[in-house]
Coordinates of C-alpha atoms in Angstrom, one line a residue:
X907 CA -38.0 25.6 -81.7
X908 CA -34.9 26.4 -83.9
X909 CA -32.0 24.2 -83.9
X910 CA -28.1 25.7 -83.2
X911 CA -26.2 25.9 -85.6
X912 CA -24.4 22.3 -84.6
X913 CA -27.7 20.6 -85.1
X914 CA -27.2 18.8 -81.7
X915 CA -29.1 19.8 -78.2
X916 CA -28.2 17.2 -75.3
X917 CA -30.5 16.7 -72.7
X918 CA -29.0 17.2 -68.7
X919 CA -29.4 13.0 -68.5
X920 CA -27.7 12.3 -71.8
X921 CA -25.0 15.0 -71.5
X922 CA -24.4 13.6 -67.6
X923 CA -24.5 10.0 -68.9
X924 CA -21.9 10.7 -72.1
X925 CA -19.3 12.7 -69.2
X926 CA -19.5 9.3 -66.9
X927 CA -18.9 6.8 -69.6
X928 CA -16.1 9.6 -70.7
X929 CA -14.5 9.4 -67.3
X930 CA -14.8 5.7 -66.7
X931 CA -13.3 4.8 -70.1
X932 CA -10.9 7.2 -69.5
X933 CA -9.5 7.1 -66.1
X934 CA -10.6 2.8 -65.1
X935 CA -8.2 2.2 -62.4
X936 CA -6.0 5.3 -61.0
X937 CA -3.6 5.4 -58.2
X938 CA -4.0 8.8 -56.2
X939 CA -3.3 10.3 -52.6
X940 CA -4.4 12.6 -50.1
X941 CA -5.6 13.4 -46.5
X942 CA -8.7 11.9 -45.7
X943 CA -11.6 14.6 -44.1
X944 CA -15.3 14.4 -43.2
X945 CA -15.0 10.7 -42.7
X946 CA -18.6 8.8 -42.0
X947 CA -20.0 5.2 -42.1
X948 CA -23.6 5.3 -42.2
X949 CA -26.0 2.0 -41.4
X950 CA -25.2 0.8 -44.5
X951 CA -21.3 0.0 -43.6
X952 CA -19.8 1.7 -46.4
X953 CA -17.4 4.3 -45.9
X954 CA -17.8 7.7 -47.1
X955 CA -15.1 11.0 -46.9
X956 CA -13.7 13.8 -49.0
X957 CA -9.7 13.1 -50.2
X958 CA -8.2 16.7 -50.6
X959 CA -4.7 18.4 -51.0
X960 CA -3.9 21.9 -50.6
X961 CA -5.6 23.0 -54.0
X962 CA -9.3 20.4 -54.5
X963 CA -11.3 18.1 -53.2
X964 CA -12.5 15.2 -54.3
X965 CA -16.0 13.3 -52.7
X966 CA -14.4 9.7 -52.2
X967 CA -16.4 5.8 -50.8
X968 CA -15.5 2.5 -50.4
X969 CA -18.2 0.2 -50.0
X970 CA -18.2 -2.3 -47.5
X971 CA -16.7 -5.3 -49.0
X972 CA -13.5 -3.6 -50.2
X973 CA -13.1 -2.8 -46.8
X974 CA -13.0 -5.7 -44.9
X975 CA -9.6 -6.4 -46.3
X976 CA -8.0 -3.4 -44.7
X977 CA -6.0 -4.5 -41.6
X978 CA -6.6 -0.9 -40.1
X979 CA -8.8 1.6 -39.6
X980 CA -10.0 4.3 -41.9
X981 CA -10.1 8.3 -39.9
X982 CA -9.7 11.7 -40.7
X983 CA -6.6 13.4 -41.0
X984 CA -5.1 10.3 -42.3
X985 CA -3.0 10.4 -45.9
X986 CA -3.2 7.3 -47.7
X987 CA -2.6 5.9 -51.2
X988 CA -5.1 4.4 -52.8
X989 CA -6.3 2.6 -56.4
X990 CA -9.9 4.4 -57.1
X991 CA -12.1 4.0 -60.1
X992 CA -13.4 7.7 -60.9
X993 CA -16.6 7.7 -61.7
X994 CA -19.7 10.2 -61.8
X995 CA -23.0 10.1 -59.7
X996 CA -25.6 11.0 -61.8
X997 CA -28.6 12.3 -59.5
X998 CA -26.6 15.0 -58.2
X999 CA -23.8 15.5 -61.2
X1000 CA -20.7 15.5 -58.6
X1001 CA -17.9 12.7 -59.5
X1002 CA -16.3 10.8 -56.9
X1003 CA -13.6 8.2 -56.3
X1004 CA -14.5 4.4 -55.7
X1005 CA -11.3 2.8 -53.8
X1006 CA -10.8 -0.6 -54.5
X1007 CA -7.3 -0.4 -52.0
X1008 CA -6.2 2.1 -49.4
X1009 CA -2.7 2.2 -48.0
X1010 CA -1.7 4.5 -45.6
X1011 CA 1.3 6.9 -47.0
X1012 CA 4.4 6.1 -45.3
X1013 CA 3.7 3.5 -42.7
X1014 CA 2.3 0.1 -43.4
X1015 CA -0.8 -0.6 -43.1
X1016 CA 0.1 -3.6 -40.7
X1017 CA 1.7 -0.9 -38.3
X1018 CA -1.2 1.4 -38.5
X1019 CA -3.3 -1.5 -37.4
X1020 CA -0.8 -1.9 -34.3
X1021 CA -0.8 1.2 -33.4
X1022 CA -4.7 2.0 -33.6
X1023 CA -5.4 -1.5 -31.6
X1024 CA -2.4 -0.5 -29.4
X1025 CA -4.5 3.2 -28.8
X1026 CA -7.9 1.3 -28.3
X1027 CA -6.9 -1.0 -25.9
X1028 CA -5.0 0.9 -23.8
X1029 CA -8.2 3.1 -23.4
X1030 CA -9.6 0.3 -21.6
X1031 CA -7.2 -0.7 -19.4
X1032 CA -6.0 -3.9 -20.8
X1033 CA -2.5 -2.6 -20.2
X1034 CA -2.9 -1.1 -16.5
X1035 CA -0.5 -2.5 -13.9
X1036 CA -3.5 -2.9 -11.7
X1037 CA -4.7 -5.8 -13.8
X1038 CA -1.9 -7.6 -14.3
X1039 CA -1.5 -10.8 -12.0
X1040 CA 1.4 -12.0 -9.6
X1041 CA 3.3 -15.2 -11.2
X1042 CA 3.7 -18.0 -8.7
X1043 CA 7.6 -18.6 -7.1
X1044 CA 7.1 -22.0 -8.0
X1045 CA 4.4 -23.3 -9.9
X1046 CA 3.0 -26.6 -10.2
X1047 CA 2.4 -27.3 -13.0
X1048 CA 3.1 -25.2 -16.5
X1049 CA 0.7 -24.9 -20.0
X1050 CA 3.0 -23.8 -22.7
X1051 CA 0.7 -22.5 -26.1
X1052 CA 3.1 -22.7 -29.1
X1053 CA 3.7 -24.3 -31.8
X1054 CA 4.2 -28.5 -31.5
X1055 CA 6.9 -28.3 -34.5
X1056 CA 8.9 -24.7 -33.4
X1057 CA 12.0 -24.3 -32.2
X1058 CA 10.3 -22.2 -29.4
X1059 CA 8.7 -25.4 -27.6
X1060 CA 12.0 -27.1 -27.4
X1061 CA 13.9 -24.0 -25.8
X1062 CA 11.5 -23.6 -23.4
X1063 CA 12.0 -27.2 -22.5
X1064 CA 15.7 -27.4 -22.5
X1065 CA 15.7 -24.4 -20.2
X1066 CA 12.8 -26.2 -17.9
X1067 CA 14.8 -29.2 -17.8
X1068 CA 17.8 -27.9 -16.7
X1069 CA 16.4 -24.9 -14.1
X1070 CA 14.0 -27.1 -12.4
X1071 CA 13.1 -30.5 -14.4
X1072 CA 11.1 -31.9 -11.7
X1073 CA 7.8 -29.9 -12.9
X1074 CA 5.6 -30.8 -15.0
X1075 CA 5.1 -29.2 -18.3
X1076 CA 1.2 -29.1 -20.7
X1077 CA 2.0 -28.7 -24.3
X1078 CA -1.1 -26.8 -25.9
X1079 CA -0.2 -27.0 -30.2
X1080 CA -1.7 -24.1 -32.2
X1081 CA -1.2 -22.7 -34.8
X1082 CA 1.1 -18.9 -34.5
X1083 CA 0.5 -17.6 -38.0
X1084 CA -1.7 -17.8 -40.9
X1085 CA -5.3 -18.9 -41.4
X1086 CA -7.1 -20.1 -37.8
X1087 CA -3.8 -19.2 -35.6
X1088 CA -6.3 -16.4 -33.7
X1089 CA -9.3 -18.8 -33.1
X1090 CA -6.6 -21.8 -31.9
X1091 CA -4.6 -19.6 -29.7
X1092 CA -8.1 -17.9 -27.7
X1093 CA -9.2 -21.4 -28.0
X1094 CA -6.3 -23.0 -25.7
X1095 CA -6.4 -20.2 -23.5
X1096 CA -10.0 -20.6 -22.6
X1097 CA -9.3 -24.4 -22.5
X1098 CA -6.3 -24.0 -20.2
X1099 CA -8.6 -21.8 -17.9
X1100 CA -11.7 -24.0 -18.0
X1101 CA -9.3 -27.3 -16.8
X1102 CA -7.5 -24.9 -13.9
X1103 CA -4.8 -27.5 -13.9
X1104 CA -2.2 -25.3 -14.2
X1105 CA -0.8 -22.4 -12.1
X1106 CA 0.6 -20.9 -15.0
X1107 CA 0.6 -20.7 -18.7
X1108 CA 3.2 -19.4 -21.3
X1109 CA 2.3 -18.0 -24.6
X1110 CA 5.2 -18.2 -27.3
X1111 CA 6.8 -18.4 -30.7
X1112 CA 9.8 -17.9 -32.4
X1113 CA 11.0 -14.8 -34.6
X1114 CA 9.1 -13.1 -37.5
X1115 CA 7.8 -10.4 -39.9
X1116 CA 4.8 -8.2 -38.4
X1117 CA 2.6 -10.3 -40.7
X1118 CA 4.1 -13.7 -39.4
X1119 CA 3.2 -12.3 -35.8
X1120 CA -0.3 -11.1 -36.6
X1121 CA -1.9 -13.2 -34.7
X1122 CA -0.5 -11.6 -31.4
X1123 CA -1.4 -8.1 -32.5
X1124 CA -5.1 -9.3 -33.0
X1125 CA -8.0 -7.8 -30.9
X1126 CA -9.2 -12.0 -29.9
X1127 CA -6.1 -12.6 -28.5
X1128 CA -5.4 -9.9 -26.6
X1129 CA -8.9 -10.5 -25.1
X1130 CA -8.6 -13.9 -24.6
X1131 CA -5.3 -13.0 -22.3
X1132 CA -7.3 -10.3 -20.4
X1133 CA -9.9 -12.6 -19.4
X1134 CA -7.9 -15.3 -18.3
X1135 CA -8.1 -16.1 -14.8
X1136 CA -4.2 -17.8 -14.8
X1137 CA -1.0 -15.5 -14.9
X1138 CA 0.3 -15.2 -19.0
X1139 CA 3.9 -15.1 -19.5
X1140 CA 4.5 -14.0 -23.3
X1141 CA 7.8 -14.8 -24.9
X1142 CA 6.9 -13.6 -28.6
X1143 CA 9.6 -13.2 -31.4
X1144 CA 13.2 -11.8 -30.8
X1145 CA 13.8 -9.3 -27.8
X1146 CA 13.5 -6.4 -30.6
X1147 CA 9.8 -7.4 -31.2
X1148 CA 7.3 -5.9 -29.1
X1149 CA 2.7 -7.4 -29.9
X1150 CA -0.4 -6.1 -28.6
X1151 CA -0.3 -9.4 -26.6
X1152 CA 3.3 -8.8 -24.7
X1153 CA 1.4 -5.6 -23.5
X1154 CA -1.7 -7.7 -22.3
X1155 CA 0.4 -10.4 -20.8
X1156 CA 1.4 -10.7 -16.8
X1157 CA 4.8 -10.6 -17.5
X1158 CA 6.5 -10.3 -20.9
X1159 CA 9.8 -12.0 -21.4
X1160 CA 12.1 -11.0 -24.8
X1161 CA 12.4 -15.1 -26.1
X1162 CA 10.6 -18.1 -25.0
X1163 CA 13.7 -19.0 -23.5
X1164 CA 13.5 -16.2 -21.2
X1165 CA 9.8 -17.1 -20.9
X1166 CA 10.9 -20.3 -19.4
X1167 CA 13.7 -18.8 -17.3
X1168 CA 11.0 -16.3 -15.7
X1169 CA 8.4 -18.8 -15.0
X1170 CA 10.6 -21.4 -12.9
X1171 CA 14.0 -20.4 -10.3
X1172 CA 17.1 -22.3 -10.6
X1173 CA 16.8 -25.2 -8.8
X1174 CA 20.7 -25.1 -7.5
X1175 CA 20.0 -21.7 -6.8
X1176 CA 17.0 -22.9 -4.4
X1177 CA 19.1 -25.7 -2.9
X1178 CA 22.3 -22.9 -2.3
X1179 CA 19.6 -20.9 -0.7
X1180 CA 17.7 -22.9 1.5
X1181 CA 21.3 -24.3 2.8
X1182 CA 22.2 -20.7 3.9
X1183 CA 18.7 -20.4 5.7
X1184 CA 19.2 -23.1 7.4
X1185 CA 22.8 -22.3 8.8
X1186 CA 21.7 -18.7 9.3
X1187 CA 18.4 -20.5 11.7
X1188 CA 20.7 -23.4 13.4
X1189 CA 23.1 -20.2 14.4
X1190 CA 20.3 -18.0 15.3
X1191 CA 18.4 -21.3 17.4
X1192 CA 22.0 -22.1 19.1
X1193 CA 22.8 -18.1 20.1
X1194 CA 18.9 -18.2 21.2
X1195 CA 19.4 -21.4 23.2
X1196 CA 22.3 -20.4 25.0
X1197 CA 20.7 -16.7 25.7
X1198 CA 17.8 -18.7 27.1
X1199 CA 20.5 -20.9 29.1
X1200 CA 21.4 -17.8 30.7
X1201 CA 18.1 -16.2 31.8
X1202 CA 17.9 -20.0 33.8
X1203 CA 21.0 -19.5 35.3
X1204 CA 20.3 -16.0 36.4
X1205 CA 16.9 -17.0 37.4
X1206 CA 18.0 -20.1 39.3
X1207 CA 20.2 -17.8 41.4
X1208 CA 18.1 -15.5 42.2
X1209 CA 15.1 -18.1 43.5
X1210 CA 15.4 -18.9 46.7
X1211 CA 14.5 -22.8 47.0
X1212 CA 11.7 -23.8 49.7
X1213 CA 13.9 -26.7 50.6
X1214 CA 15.9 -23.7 52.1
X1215 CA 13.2 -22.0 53.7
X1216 CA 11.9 -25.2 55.7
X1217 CA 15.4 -25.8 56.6
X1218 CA 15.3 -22.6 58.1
X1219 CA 12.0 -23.0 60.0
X1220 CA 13.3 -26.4 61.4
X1221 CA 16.7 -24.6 63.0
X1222 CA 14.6 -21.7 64.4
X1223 CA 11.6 -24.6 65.9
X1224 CA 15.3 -26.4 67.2
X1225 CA 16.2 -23.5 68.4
X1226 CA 13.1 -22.7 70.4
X1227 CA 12.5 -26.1 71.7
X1228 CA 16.4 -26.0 73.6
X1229 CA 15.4 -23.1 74.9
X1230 CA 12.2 -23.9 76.0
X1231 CA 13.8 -27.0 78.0
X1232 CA 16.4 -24.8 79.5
X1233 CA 13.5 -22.4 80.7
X1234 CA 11.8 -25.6 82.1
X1235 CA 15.0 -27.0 83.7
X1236 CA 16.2 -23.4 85.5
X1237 CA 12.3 -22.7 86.4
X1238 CA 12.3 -26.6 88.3
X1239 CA 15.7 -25.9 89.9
X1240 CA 15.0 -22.6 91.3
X1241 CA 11.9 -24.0 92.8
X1242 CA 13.9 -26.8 93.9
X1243 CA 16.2 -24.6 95.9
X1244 CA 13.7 -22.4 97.6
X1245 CA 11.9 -25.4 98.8
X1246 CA 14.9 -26.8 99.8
X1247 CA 16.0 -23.5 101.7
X1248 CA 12.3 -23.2 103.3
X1249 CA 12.4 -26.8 104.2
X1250 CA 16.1 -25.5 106.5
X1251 CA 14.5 -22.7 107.5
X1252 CA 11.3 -24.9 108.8
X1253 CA 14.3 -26.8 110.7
X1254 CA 15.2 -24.1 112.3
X1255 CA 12.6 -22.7 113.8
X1256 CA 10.6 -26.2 115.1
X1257 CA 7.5 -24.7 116.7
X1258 CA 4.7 -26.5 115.9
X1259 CA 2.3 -23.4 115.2
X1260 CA 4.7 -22.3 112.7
X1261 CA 5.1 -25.7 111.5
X1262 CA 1.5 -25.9 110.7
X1263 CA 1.9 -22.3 109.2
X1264 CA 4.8 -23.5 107.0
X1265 CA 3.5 -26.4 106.2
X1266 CA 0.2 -24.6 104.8
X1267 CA 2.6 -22.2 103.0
X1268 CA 4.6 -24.7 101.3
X1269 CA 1.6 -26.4 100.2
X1270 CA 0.0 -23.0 98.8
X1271 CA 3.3 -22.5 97.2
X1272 CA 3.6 -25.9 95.5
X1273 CA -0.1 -25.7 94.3
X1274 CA 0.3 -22.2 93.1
X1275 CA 4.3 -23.7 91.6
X1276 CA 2.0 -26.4 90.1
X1277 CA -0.4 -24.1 88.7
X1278 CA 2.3 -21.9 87.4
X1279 CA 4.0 -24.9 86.2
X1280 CA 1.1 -26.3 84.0
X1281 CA 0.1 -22.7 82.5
X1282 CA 3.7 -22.0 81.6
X1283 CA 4.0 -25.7 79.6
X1284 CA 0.4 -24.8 78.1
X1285 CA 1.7 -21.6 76.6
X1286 CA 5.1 -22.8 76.0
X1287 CA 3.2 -25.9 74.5
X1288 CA 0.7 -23.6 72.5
X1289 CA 3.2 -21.6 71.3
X1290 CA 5.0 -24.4 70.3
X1291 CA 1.8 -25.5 67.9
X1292 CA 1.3 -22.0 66.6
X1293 CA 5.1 -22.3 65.2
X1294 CA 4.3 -25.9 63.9
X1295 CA 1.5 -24.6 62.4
X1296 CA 2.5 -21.5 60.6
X1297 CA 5.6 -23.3 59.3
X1298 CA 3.5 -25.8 57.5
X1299 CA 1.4 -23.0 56.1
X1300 CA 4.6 -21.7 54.8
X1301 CA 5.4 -24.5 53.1
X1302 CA 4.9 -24.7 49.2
X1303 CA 3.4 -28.2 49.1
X1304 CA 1.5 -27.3 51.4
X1305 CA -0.8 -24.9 50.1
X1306 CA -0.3 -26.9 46.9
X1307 CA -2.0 -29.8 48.6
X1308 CA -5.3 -27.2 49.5
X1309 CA -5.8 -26.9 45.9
X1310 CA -3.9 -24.3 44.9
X1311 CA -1.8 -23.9 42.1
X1312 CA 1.3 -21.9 40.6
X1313 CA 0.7 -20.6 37.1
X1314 CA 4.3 -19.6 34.9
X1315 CA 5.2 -19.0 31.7
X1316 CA 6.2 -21.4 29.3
X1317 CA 9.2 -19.0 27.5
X1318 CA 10.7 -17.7 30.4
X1319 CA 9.5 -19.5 33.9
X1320 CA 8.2 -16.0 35.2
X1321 CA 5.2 -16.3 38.0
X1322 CA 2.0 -15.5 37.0
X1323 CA 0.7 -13.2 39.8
X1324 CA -1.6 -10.4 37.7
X1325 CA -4.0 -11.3 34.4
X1326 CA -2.7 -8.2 32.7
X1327 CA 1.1 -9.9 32.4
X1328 CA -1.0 -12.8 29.8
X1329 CA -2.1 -12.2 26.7
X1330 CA -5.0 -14.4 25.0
X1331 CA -3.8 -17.7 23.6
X1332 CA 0.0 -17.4 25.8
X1333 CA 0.7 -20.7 26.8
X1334 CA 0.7 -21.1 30.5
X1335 CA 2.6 -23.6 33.1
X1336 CA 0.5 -24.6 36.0
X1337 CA 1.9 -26.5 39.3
X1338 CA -0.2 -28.7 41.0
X1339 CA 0.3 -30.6 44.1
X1340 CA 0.9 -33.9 42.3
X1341 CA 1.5 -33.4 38.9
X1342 CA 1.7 -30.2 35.8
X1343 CA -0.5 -28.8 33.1
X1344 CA 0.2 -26.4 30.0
X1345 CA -2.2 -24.6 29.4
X1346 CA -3.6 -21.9 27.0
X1347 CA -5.1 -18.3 27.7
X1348 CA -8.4 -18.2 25.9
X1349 CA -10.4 -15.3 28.0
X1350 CA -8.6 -12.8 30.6
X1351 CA -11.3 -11.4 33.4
X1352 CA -9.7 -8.6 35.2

C-alpha cells in the first residue's frame, strides 16, 4: 500500500479518539442555553434530550446523580441554562453535552418547582373545595406546629389569650426550614392525628425567602395535610406569600396571627351575643306567654262550666216537682168537691134504693179515684226517676266515675274527640275521675 504524501493514515478509532480528547481539552466546562426537546429517562434514571435553537442541535444527558440536586423537573419545551462538559461518544461518532447544572432561563428554579408541584397536585384534587374540612366554632383544644423559638408561636398566643384565653393550647416544635424541617413537620401532623386530642391544628411560621419556606412547598407536606383527619389552618409567611401547603390546608390565613384569630371567636363578642339571644328569647317567651294567656281567656269564655249545667237541671227538677204537687193538690180538691156535692145531692134525694145505688157509685168512684190516684203518682213518680236519672248521666263526674276519661292537649287545652287531630309523640292531658295523666302518642289506630 503506498503512503500519502503526509506520511500519516489515522484509523476511524484513533482519529475519533484524538477529536474527543481535542474537544474535552478544549471546551472542559461551558455555560450554554437552549430549549429542551425529545426529553426521555430510560430505566437507568438518567436523563436524556436534544438542546436546540433556531439554527442546531445538540444530543444533551445528565446522569442521575447530577440530577437529584435540581429542585424541579426536567420537560420538553423548557429553555434552561446550563454548565455541560462537551464531549464525544465514540461508538456512534456524534458529540453531546454532559450537564453538571441546569437552570431554568428566566425563572428560578425554586419557582419552577412551585409551579410544577402546584400543576401536579392540583391534578389530584388536593386543592378541591370538596376536600377541604369545616373548622369547629369553638374548639377544644388547639395543636399549633411551629417553631418553639419564632416570633410566630408567641403571636399566635398573644392573640389566643386575649380572643378566648380559656382554651387550651399543644405546642408541637419543628423545625420550618433547612435540613429535617419536611420529615418534623409530616411527623407532628401524623402525631397530632394519631393522639386525636385536638379539634384542631395550626400550621405556621414567620416571613421568608422561597428557599426559607421550602419546606411548605414540599410534596411530604402537602401530603401529610391531605391525609389528616383534623381541620389545618395554615398561617405561612407574610399575607404576600402564598405555599403548596396554604393551598392544601382547610382554611388559609395571611399571618399566624390571623391563623389564631380564625381558629377561635372573640370571647366578648360571644358574651355580647349570647346577651342579645337571650333578651331577644325572654321578649319572644313573655309576648308568647301573654298570647297564650289570651287563648285561656277566650277559651274560658267560651266553655260552658258543668257546675252551670247541673244548676240548671236542679231548677228545671224544682220546677217539676212544684208543679207536680200543684197537679196533686188541684186533682185531691176537685175530687174533694164532687164527693162533697154527691154526698148533698145523696141528701137530697133519701130513698133508700138510691141510697144503696149511691152508695155503690161513690164507692166505684173512690176505688176507680184511688186507682187513678196511685197510677198518676206512679207516672208522676217514674217520671220523676227518669229526670233524676238522666241528669246524673249528664253530669261530667259522672261518666268520669264509669271509667271514662277526657283526653286534651297539653299546648292549647283543646278536646281530644278524633285520632287524626294527634300526631305520634304529641303530649296528651287525660282527666280521670280522681286524679290526671300526661301522656304521650306513641301509635294512632284509626
Amino acid at each position: 500500500m503506498t503512503q500519502k504524501k503526509n506520511g500519516h493514515i489515522y484509523t476511524v478509532s484513533k482519529l475519533t479518539r484524538e477529536i474527543k480528547y481535542f474537544l474535552e481539552e478544549t471546551y472542559p466546562f461551558i455555560w450554554i442555553t437552549g430549549e429542551i426537546s425529545n426529553y426521555s429517562v430510560p430505566s437507568s434514571g438518567h436523563s436524556y434530550f436534544t438542546l436546540k435553537d433556531q439554527q442546531a442541535v445538540i444530543s444533551s444527558v445528565m446522569f442521575k446523580n447530577q440530577k437529584r440536586k435540581l429542585k424541579f423537573n426536567l420537560e420538553n419545551g423548557m429553555k434552561i441554562v446550563g454548565m455541560a462538559r462537551l464531549s464525544l461518544y465514540e461508538p456512534r461518532g456524534s458529540y453531546q453535552l454532559i450537564f453538571e447544572h441546569l437552570e431554568p432561563e428566566g425563572a428560578g428554579s425554586i419557582q419552577i418547582a412551585f409551579e410544577q408541584l402546584k400543576r401536579k397536585l392540583s391534578g389530584k384534587g388536593f386543592f378541591d373545595v370538596k376536600y377541604k374540612k369545616s373548622i369547629p366554632f369553638l374548639p377544644s383544644k388547639i395543636s399549633i406546629i411551629t417553631s418553639g423559638t419564632g416570633a410566630a408561636l408567641k403571636d399566635i398566643i398573644n392573640v389566643t389569650q386575649r380572643r378566648l384565653p380559656n382554651c387550651p393550647l399543644e405546642i408541637v416544635a419543628v423545625k420550618v426550614q433547612g435540613n429535617e424541617s419536611e420529615k418534623q413537620i409530616c411527623d407532628a401532623i401524623h402525631l397530632i392525628n394519631q393522639r386525636l386530642k385536638s379539634d384542631l391544628i395550626i400550621l405556621a411560621r414567620g416571613g421568608g425567602s422561597m428557599e426559607d419556606l421550602s419546606a411548605f412547598n414540599s410534596e411530604s407536606v402537602a401530603k401529610a395535610i391531605f391525609q389528616s383527619s383534623l381541620p389545618i389552618i395554615t398561617g405561612v409567611g407574610h399575607e404576600t406569600d402564598f405555599t403548596i401547603a396554604d393551598f392544601v390546608a382547610d382554611l388559609r390565613a395571611p399571618t399566624p396571627s390571623a391563623a389564631a384569630e380564625l381558629a377561635l371567636p372573640d370571647k366578648y363578642a360571644l358574651l355580647q351575643k349570647m346577651t342579645d339571644l337571650q333578651e331577644t328569647l325572654n321578649r319572644s317567651l313573655k309576648n308568647k306567654f301573654f298570647d297564650l294567656s289570651q287563648v285561656i281567656i277566650q277559651l274560658t269564655d267560651r266553655l260552658k262550666s258543668p257546675e252551670i249545667l247541673v244548676y240548671d237541671l236542679r231548677f228545671k227538677l224544682e220546677d217539676y216537682e212544684t208543679r207536680l204537687a200543684n197537679i196533686l193538690k188541684n186533682y185531691v180538691h176537685y175530687n174533694k168537691e164532687k164527693c162533697h156535692w154527691l154526698s148533698k145531692a145523696l141528701s137530697n134525694v133519701n130513698p133508700v134504693e138510691k141510697i144503696s145505688n149511691h152508695r155503690q157509685y161513690i164507692k166505684i168512684l173512690s176505688h176507680a179515684l184511688n186507682h187513678n190516684f196511685q197510677k198518676k203518682f206512679q207516672e208522676i213518680k217514674i217520671n220523676f226517676l227518669n229526670l233524676n236519672s238522666k241528669l246524673k248521666a249528664l253530669n261530667p263526674e259522672a261518666v268520669l266515675k264509669r271509667g271514662y276519661s277526657i283526653s286534651r292537649s297539653i299546648t292549647d287545652k283543646k278536646v281530644i274527640l278524633d285520632s287524626s287531630g294527634v300526631k305520634i309523640k304529641d303530649q296528651l292531658e287525660v282527666i280521670l275521675y280522681k286524679g290526671r295523666l300526661i301522656t304521650r302518642v306513641e301509635k294512632i289506630n284509626d
